[in-house]
JSON list of C-alpha atoms in Angstrom, two decimals:
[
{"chain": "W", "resi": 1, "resn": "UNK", "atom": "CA", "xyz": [0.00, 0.00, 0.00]},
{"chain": "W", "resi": 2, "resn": "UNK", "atom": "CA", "xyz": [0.81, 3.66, -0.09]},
{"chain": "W", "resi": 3, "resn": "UNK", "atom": "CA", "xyz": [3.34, 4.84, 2.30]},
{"chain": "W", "resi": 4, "resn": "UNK", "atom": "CA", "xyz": [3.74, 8.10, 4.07]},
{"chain": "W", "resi": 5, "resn": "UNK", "atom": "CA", "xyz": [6.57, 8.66, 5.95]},
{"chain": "W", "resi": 6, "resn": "UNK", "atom": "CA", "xyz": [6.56, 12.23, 8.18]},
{"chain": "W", "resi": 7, "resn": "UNK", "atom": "CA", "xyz": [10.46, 13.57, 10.07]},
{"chain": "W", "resi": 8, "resn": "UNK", "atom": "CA", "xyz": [11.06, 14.17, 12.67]},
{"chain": "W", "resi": 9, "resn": "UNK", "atom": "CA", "xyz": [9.31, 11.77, 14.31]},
{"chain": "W", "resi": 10, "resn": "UNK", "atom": "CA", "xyz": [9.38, 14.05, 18.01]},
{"chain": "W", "resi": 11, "resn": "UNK", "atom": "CA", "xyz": [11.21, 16.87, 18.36]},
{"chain": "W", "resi": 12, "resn": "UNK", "atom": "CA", "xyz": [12.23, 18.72, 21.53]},
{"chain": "W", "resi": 13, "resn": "UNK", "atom": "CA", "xyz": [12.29, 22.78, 21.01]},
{"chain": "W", "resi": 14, "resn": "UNK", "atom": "CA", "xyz": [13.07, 25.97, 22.78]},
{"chain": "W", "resi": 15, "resn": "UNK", "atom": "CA", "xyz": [10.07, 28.53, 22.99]},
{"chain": "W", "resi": 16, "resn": "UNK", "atom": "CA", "xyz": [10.48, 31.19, 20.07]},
{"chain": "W", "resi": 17, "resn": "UNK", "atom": "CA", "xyz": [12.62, 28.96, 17.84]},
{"chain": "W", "resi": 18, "resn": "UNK", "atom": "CA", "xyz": [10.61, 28.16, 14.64]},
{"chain": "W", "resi": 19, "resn": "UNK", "atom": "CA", "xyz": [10.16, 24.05, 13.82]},
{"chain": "W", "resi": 20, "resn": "UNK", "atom": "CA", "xyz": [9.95, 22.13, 10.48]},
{"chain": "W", "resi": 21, "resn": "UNK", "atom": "CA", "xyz": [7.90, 18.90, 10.32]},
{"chain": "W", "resi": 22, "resn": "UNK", "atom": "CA", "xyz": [8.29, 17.00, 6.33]},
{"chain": "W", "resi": 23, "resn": "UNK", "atom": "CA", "xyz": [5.65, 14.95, 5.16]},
{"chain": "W", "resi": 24, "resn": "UNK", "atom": "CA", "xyz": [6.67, 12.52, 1.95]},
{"chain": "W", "resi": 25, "resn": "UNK", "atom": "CA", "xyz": [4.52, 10.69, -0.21]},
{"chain": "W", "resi": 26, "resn": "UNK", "atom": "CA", "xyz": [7.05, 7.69, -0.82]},
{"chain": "W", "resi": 27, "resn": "UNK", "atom": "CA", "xyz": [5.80, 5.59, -3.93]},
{"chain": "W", "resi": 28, "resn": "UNK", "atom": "CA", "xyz": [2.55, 7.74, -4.83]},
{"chain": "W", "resi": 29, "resn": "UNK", "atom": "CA", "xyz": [2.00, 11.34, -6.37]},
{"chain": "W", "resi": 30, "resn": "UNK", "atom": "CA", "xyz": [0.17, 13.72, -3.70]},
{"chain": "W", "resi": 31, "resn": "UNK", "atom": "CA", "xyz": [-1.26, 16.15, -4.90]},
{"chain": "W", "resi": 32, "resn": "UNK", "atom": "CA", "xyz": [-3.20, 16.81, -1.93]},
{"chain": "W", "resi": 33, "resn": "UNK", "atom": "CA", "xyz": [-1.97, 16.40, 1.70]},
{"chain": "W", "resi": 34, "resn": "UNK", "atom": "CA", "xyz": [-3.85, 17.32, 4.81]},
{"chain": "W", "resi": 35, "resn": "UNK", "atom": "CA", "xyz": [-1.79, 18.65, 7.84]},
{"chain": "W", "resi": 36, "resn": "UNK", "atom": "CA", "xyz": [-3.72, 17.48, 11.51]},
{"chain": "W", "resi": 37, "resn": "UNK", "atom": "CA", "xyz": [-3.15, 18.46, 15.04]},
{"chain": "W", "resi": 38, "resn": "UNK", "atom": "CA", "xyz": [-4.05, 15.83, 17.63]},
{"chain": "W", "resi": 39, "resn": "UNK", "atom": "CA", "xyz": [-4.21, 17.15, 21.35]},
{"chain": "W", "resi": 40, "resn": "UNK", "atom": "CA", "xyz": [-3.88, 14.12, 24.20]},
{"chain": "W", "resi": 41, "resn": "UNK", "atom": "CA", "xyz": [-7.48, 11.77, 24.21]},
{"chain": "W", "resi": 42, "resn": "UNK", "atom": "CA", "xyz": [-8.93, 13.85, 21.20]},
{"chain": "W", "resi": 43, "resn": "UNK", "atom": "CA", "xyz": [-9.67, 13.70, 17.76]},
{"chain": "W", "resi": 44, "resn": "UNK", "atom": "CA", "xyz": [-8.11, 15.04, 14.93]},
{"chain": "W", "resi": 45, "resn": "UNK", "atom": "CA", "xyz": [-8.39, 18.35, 13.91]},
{"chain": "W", "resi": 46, "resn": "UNK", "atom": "CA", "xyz": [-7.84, 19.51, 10.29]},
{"chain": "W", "resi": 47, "resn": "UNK", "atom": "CA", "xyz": [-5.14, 22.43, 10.65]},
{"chain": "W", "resi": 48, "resn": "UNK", "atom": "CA", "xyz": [-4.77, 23.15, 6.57]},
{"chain": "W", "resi": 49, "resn": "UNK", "atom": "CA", "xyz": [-5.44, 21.44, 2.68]},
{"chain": "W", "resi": 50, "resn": "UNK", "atom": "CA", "xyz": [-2.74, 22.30, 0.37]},
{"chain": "W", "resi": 51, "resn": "UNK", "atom": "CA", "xyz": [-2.98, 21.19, -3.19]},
{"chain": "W", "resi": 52, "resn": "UNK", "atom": "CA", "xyz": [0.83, 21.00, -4.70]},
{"chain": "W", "resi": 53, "resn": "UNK", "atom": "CA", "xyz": [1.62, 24.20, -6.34]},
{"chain": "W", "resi": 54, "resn": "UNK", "atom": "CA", "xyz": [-0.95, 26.02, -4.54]},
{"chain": "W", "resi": 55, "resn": "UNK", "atom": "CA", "xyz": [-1.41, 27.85, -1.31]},
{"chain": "W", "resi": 56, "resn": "UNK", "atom": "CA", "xyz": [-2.61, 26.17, 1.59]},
{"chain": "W", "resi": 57, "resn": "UNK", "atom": "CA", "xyz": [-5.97, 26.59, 2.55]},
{"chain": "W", "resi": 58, "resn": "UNK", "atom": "CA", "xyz": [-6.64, 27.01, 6.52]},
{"chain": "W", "resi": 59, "resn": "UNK", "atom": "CA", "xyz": [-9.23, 26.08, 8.62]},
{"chain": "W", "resi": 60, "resn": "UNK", "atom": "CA", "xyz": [-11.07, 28.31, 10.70]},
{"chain": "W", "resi": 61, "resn": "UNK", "atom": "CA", "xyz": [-9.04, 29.71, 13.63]},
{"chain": "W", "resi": 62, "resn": "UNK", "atom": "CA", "xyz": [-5.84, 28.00, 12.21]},
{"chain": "W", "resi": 63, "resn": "UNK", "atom": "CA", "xyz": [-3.16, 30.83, 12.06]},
{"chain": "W", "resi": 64, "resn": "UNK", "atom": "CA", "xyz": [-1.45, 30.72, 8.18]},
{"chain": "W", "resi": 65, "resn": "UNK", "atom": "CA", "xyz": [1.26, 32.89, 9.57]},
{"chain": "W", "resi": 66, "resn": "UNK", "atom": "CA", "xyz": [2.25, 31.04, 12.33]},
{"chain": "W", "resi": 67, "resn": "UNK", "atom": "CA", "xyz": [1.50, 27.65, 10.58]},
{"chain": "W", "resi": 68, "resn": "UNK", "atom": "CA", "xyz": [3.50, 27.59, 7.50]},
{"chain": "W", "resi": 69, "resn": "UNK", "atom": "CA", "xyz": [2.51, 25.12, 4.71]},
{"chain": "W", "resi": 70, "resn": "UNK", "atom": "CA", "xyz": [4.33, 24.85, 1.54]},
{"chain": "W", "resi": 71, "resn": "UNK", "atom": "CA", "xyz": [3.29, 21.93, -0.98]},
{"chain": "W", "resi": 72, "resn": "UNK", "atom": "CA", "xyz": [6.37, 22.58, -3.83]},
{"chain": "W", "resi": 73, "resn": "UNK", "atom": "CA", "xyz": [6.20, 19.23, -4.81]},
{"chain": "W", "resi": 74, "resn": "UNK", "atom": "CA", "xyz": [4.02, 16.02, -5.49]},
{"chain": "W", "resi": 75, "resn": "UNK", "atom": "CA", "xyz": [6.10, 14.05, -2.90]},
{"chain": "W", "resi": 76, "resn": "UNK", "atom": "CA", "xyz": [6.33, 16.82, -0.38]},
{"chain": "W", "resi": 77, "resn": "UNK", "atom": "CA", "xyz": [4.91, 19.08, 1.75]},
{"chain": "W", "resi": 78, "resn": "UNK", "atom": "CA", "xyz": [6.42, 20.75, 4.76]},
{"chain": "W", "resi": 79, "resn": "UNK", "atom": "CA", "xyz": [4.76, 22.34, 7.88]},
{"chain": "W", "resi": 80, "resn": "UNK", "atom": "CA", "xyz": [6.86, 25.32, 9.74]},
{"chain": "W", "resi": 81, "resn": "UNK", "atom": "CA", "xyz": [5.31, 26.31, 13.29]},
{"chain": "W", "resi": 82, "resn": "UNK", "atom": "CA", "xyz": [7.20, 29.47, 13.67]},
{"chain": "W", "resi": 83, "resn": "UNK", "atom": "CA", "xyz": [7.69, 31.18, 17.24]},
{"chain": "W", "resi": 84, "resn": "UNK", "atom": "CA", "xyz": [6.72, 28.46, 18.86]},
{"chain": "W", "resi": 85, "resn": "UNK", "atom": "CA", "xyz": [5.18, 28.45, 22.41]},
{"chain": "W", "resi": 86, "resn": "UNK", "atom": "CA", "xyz": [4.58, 25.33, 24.35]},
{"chain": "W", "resi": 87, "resn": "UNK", "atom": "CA", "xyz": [0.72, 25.80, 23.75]},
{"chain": "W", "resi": 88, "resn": "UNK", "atom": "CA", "xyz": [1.51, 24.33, 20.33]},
{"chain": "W", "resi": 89, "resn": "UNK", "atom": "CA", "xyz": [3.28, 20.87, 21.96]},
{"chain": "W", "resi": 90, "resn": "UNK", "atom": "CA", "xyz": [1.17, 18.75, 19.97]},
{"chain": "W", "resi": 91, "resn": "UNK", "atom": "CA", "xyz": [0.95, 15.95, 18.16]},
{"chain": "W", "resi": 92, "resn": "UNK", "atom": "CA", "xyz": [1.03, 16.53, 14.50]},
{"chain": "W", "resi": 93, "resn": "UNK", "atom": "CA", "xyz": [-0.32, 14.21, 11.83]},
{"chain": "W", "resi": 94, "resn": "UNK", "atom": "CA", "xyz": [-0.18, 14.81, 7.64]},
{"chain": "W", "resi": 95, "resn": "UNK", "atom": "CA", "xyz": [-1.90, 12.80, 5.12]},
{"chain": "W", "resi": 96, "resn": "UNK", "atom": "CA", "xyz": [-1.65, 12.39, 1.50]},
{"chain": "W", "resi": 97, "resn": "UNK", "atom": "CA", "xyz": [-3.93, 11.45, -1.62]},
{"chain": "W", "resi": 98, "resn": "UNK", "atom": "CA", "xyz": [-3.68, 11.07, -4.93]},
{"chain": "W", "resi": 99, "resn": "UNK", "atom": "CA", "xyz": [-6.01, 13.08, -6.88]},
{"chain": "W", "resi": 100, "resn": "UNK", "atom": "CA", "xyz": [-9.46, 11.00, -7.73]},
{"chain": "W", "resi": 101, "resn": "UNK", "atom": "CA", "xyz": [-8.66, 8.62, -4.93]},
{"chain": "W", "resi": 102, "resn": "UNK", "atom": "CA", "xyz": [-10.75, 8.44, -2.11]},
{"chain": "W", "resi": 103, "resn": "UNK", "atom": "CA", "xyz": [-8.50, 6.86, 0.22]},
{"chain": "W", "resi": 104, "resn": "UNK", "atom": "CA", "xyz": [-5.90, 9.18, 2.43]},
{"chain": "W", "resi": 105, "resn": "UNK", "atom": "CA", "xyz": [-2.69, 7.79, 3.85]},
{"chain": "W", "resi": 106, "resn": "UNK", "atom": "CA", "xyz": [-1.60, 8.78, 7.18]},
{"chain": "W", "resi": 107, "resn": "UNK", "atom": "CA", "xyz": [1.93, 9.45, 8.09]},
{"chain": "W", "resi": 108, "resn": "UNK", "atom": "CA", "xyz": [3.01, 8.15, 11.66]},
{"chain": "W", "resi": 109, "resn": "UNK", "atom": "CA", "xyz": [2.75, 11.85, 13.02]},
{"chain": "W", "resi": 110, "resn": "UNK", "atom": "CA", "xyz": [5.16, 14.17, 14.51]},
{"chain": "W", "resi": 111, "resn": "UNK", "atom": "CA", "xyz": [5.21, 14.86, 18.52]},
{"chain": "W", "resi": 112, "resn": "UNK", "atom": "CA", "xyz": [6.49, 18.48, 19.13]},
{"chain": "W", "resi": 113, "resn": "UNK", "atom": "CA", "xyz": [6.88, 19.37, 22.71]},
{"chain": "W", "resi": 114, "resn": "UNK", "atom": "CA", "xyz": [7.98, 23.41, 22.98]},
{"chain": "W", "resi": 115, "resn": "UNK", "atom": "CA", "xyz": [9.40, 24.14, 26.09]},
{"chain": "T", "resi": 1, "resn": "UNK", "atom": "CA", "xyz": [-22.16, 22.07, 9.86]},
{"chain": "T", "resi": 2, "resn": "UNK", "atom": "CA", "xyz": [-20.84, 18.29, 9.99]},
{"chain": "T", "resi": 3, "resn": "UNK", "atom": "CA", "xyz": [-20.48, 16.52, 12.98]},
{"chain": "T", "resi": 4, "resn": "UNK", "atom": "CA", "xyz": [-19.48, 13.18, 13.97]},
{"chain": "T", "resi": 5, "resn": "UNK", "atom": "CA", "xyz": [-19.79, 11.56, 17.45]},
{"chain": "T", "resi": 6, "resn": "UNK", "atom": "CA", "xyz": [-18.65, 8.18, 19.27]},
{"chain": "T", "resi": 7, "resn": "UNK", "atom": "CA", "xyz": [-18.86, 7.16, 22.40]},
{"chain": "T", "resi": 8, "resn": "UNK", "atom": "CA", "xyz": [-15.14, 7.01, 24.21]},
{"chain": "T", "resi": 9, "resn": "UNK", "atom": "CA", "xyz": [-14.79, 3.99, 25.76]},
{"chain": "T", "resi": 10, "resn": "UNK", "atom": "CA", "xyz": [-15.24, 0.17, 25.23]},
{"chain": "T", "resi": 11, "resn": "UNK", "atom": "CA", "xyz": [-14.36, -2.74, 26.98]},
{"chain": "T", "resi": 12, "resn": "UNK", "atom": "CA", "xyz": [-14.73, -6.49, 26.21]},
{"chain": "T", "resi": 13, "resn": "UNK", "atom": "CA", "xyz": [-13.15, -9.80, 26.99]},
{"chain": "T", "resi": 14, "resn": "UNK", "atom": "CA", "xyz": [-10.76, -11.06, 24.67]},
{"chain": "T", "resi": 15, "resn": "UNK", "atom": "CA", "xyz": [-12.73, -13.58, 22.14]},
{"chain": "T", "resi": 16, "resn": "UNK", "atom": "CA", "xyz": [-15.41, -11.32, 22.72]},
{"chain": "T", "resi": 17, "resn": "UNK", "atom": "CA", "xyz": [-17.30, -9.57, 19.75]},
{"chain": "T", "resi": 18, "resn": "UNK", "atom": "CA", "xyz": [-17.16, -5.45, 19.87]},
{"chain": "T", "resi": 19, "resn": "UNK", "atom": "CA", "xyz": [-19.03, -3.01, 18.46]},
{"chain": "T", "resi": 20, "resn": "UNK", "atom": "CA", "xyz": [-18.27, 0.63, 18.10]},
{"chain": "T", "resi": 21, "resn": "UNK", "atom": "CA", "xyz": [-21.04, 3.14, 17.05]},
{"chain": "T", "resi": 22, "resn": "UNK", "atom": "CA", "xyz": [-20.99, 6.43, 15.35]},
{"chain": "T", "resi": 23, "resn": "UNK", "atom": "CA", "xyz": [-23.27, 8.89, 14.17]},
{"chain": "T", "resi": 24, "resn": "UNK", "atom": "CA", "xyz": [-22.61, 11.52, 11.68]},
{"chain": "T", "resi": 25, "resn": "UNK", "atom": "CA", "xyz": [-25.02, 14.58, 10.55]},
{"chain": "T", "resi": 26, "resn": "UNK", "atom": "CA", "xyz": [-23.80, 14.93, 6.86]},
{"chain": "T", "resi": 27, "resn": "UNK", "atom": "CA", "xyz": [-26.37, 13.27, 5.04]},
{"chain": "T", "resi": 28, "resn": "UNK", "atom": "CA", "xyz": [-24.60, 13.88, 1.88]},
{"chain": "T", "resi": 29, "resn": "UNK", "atom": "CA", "xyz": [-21.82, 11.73, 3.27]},
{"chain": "T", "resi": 30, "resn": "UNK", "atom": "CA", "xyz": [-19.76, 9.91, 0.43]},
{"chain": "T", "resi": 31, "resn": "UNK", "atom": "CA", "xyz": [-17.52, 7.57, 2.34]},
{"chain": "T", "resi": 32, "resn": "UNK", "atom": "CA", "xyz": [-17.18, 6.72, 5.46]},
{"chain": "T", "resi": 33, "resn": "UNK", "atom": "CA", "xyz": [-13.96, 5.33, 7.34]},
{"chain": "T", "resi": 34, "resn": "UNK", "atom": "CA", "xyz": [-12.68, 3.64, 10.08]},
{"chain": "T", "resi": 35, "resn": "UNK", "atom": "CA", "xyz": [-9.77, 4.29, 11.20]},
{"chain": "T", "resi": 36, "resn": "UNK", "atom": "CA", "xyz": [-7.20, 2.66, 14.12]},
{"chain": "T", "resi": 37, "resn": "UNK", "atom": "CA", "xyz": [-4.66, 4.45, 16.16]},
{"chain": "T", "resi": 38, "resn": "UNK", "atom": "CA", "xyz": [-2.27, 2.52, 18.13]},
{"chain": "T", "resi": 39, "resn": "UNK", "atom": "CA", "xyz": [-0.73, 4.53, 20.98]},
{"chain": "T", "resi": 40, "resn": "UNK", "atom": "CA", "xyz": [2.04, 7.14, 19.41]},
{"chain": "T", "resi": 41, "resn": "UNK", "atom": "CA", "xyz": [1.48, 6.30, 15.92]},
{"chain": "T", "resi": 42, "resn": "UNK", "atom": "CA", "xyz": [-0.64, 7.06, 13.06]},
{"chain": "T", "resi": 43, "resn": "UNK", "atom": "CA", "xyz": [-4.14, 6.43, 11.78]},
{"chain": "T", "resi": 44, "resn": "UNK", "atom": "CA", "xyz": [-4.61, 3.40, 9.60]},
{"chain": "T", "resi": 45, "resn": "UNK", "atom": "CA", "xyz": [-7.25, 2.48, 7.71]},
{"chain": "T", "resi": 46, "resn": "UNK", "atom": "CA", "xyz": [-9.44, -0.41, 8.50]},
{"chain": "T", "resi": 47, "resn": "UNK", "atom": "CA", "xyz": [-12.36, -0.24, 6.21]},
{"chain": "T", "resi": 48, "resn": "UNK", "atom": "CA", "xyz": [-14.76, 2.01, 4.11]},
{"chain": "T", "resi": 49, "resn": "UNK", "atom": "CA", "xyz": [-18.31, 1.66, 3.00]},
{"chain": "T", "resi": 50, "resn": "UNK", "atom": "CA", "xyz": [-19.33, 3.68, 0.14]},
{"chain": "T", "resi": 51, "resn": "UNK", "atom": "CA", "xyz": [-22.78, 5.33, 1.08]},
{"chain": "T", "resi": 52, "resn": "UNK", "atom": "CA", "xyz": [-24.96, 3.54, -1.29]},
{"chain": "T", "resi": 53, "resn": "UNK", "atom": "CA", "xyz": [-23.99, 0.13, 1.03]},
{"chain": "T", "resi": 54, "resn": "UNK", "atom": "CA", "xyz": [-25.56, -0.77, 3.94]},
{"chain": "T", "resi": 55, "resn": "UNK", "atom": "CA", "xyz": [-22.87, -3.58, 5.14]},
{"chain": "T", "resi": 56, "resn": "UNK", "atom": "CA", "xyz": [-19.32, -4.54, 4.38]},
{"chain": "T", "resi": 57, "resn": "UNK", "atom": "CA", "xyz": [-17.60, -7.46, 5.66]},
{"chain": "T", "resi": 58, "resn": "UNK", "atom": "CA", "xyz": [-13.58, -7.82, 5.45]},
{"chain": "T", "resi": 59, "resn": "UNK", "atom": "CA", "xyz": [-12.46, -10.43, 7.39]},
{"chain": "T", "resi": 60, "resn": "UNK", "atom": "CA", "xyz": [-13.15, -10.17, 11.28]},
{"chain": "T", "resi": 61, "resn": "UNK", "atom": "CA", "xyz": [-14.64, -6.60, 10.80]},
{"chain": "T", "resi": 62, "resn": "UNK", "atom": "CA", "xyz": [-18.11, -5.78, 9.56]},
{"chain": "T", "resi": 63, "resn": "UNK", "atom": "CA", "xyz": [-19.41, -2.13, 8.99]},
{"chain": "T", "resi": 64, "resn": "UNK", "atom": "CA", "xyz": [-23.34, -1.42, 8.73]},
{"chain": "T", "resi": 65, "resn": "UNK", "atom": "CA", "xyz": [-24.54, 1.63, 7.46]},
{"chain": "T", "resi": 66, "resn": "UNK", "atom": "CA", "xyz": [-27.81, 2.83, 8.48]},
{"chain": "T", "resi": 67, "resn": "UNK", "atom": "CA", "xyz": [-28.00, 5.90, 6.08]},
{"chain": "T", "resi": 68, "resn": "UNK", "atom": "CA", "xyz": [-31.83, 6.68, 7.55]},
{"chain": "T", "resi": 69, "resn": "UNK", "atom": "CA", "xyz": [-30.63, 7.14, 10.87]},
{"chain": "T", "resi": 70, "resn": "UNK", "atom": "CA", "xyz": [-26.69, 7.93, 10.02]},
{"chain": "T", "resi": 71, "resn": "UNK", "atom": "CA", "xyz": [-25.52, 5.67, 11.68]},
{"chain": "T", "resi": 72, "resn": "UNK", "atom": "CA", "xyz": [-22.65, 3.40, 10.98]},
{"chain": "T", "resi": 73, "resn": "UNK", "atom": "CA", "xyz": [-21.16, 0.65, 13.30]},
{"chain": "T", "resi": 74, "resn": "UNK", "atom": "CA", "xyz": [-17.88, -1.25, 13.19]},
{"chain": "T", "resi": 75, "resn": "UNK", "atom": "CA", "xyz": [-18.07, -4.88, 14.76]},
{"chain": "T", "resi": 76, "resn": "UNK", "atom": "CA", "xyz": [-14.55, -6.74, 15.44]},
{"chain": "T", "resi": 77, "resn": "UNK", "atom": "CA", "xyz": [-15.24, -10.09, 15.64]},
{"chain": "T", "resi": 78, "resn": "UNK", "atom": "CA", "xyz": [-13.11, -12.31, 18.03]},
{"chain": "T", "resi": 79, "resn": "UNK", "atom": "CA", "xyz": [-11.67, -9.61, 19.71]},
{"chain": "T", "resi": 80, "resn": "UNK", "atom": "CA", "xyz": [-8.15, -9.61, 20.27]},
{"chain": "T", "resi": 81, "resn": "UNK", "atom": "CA", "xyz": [-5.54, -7.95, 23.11]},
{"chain": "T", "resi": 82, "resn": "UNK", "atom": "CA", "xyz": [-3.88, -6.54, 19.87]},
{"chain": "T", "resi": 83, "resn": "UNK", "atom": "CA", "xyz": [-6.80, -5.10, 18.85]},
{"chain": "T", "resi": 84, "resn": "UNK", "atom": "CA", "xyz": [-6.71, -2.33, 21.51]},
{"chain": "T", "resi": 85, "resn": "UNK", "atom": "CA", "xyz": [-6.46, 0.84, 20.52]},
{"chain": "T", "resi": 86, "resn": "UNK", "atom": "CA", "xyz": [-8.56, 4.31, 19.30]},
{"chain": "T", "resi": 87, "resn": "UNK", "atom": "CA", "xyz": [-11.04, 3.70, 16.52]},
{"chain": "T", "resi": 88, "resn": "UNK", "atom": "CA", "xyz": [-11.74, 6.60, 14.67]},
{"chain": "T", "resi": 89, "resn": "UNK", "atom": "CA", "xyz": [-15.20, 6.92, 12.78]},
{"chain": "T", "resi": 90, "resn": "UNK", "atom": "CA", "xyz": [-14.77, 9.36, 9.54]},
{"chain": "T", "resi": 91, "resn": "UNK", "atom": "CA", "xyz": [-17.04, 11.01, 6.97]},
{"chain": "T", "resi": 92, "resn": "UNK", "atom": "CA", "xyz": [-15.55, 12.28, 3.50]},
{"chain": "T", "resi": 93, "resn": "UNK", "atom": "CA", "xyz": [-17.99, 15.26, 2.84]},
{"chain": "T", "resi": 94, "resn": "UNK", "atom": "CA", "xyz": [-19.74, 16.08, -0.14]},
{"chain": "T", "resi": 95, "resn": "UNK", "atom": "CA", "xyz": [-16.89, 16.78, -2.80]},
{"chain": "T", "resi": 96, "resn": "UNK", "atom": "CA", "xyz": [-14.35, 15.31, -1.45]},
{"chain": "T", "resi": 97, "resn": "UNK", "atom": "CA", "xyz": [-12.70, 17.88, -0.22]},
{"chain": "T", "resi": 98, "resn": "UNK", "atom": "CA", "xyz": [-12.29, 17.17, 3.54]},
{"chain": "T", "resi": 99, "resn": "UNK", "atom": "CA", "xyz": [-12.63, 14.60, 5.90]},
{"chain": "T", "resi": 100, "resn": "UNK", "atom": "CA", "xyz": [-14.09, 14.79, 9.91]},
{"chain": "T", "resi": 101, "resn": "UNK", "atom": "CA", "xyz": [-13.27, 12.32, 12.26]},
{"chain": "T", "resi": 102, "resn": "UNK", "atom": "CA", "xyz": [-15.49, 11.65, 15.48]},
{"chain": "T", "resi": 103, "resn": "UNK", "atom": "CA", "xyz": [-13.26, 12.09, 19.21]},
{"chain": "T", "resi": 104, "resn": "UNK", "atom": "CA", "xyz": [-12.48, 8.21, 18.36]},
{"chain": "T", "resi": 105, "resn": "UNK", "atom": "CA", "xyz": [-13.26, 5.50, 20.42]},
{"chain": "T", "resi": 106, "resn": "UNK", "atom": "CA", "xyz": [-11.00, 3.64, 22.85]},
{"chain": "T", "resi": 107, "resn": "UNK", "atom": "CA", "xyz": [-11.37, 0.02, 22.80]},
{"chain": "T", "resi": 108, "resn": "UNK", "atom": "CA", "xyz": [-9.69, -1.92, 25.54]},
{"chain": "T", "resi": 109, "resn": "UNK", "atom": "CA", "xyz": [-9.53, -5.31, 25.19]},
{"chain": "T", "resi": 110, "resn": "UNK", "atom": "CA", "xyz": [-8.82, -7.77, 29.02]},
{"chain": "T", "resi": 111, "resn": "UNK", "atom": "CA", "xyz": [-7.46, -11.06, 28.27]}
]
């Protein structure tokens, strides 16, 4: 099946440094990839759609500036959380899909913990 | 807007059948997933029914789709201590375009 891989896997920052997370589509072309935030015991919440090429579109009360999404390729799109404060330890999820499929494929998530 | 609910918790005996419920308000619903989430680690898809179904079966794990009431079910059949972990229910709303997930449902399994 389709793989997504996502790196780091956890990462450990100061408070005001800015943080990359990758998200790879390994043996599929995504043209769209979701980016999720998962608090402790809760569901996911949809942070951002980008479509590769395109700008990201938020969701509601998502912040663009503060969460950065760039989609330059069909294998890869990166999320930046930029000034970070330890409100935004969370546990970060992308997905990807190829376009007409109905099926998205989660990477194994990202745990940032901002100190 | 759309919503999806589950209850949070379930617990059964190993060999045990379980069934996890969800309800969902988008009535022009698509697809609709289930998804597992072992502790740490990603979602991964279990199973889909297309809306026009009312039941799927795939091995140990049968979805039923009541599209009247909207509700769909996942049933694990000889449940397993492996088997314990979140089960998310999903919707893919109309278009395609996004996807909601219910607060998941945590299944814990006692041998």
């Amino acid at each position: 099946g389709a793989v997504v891989s996502q790196h780091p896997s956890r990462v450990i920052c100061k408070s005001g440094t800015s943080v990359k997370i990758e998200c790879r589509s390994l043996d599929f072309q995504a043209t769209t990839m979701f980016w999720y935030r998962q608090f402790p015991k809760q569901s996911l919440m949809l942070m951002a759609t980008s479509n590769e090429g395109s700008k990201a579109t938020y969701e509601q009360g998502v912040e663009k500036d503060k969460f950065l999404i760039n989609h330059a390729s069909l294998t890869l799109s990166t999320l930046t959380v930029t000034s970070a404060h330890p409100e935004d330890s969370s546990f970060y999820i992308c997905s990807a899909k190829e376009a007409g499929d109905n099926e998205q494929f989660f990477g194994p998530g990202t745990r940032l913990t901002v100190l | 807007g759309e919503d999806v609910e589950q209850s949070l918790f379930l617990s059964v005996r190993e060999g045990d059948s379980s069934v996890i419920n969800c309800t969902y308000t988008d009535s022009s619903s698509t697809y609709l997933y289930w998804y597992k989430q072992e502790p740490g680690a990603g979602l991964q898809l279990l199973t889909y029914i297309f809306s026009n179904m009312d039941m799927k079966q795939d091995q140990r794990l049968t979805v039923l789709l009541n599209k009247k009431d909207k509700h769909l079910s996942l049933r694990i059949a000889d449940t397993q201590t492996g088997d314990s972990a979140i089960y998310f229910c999903a919707e893919m709303t109309t278009g395609g375009f996004k996807t909601i997930f219910g607060a998941g449902t945590r299944l814990f399994v006692k041998a």
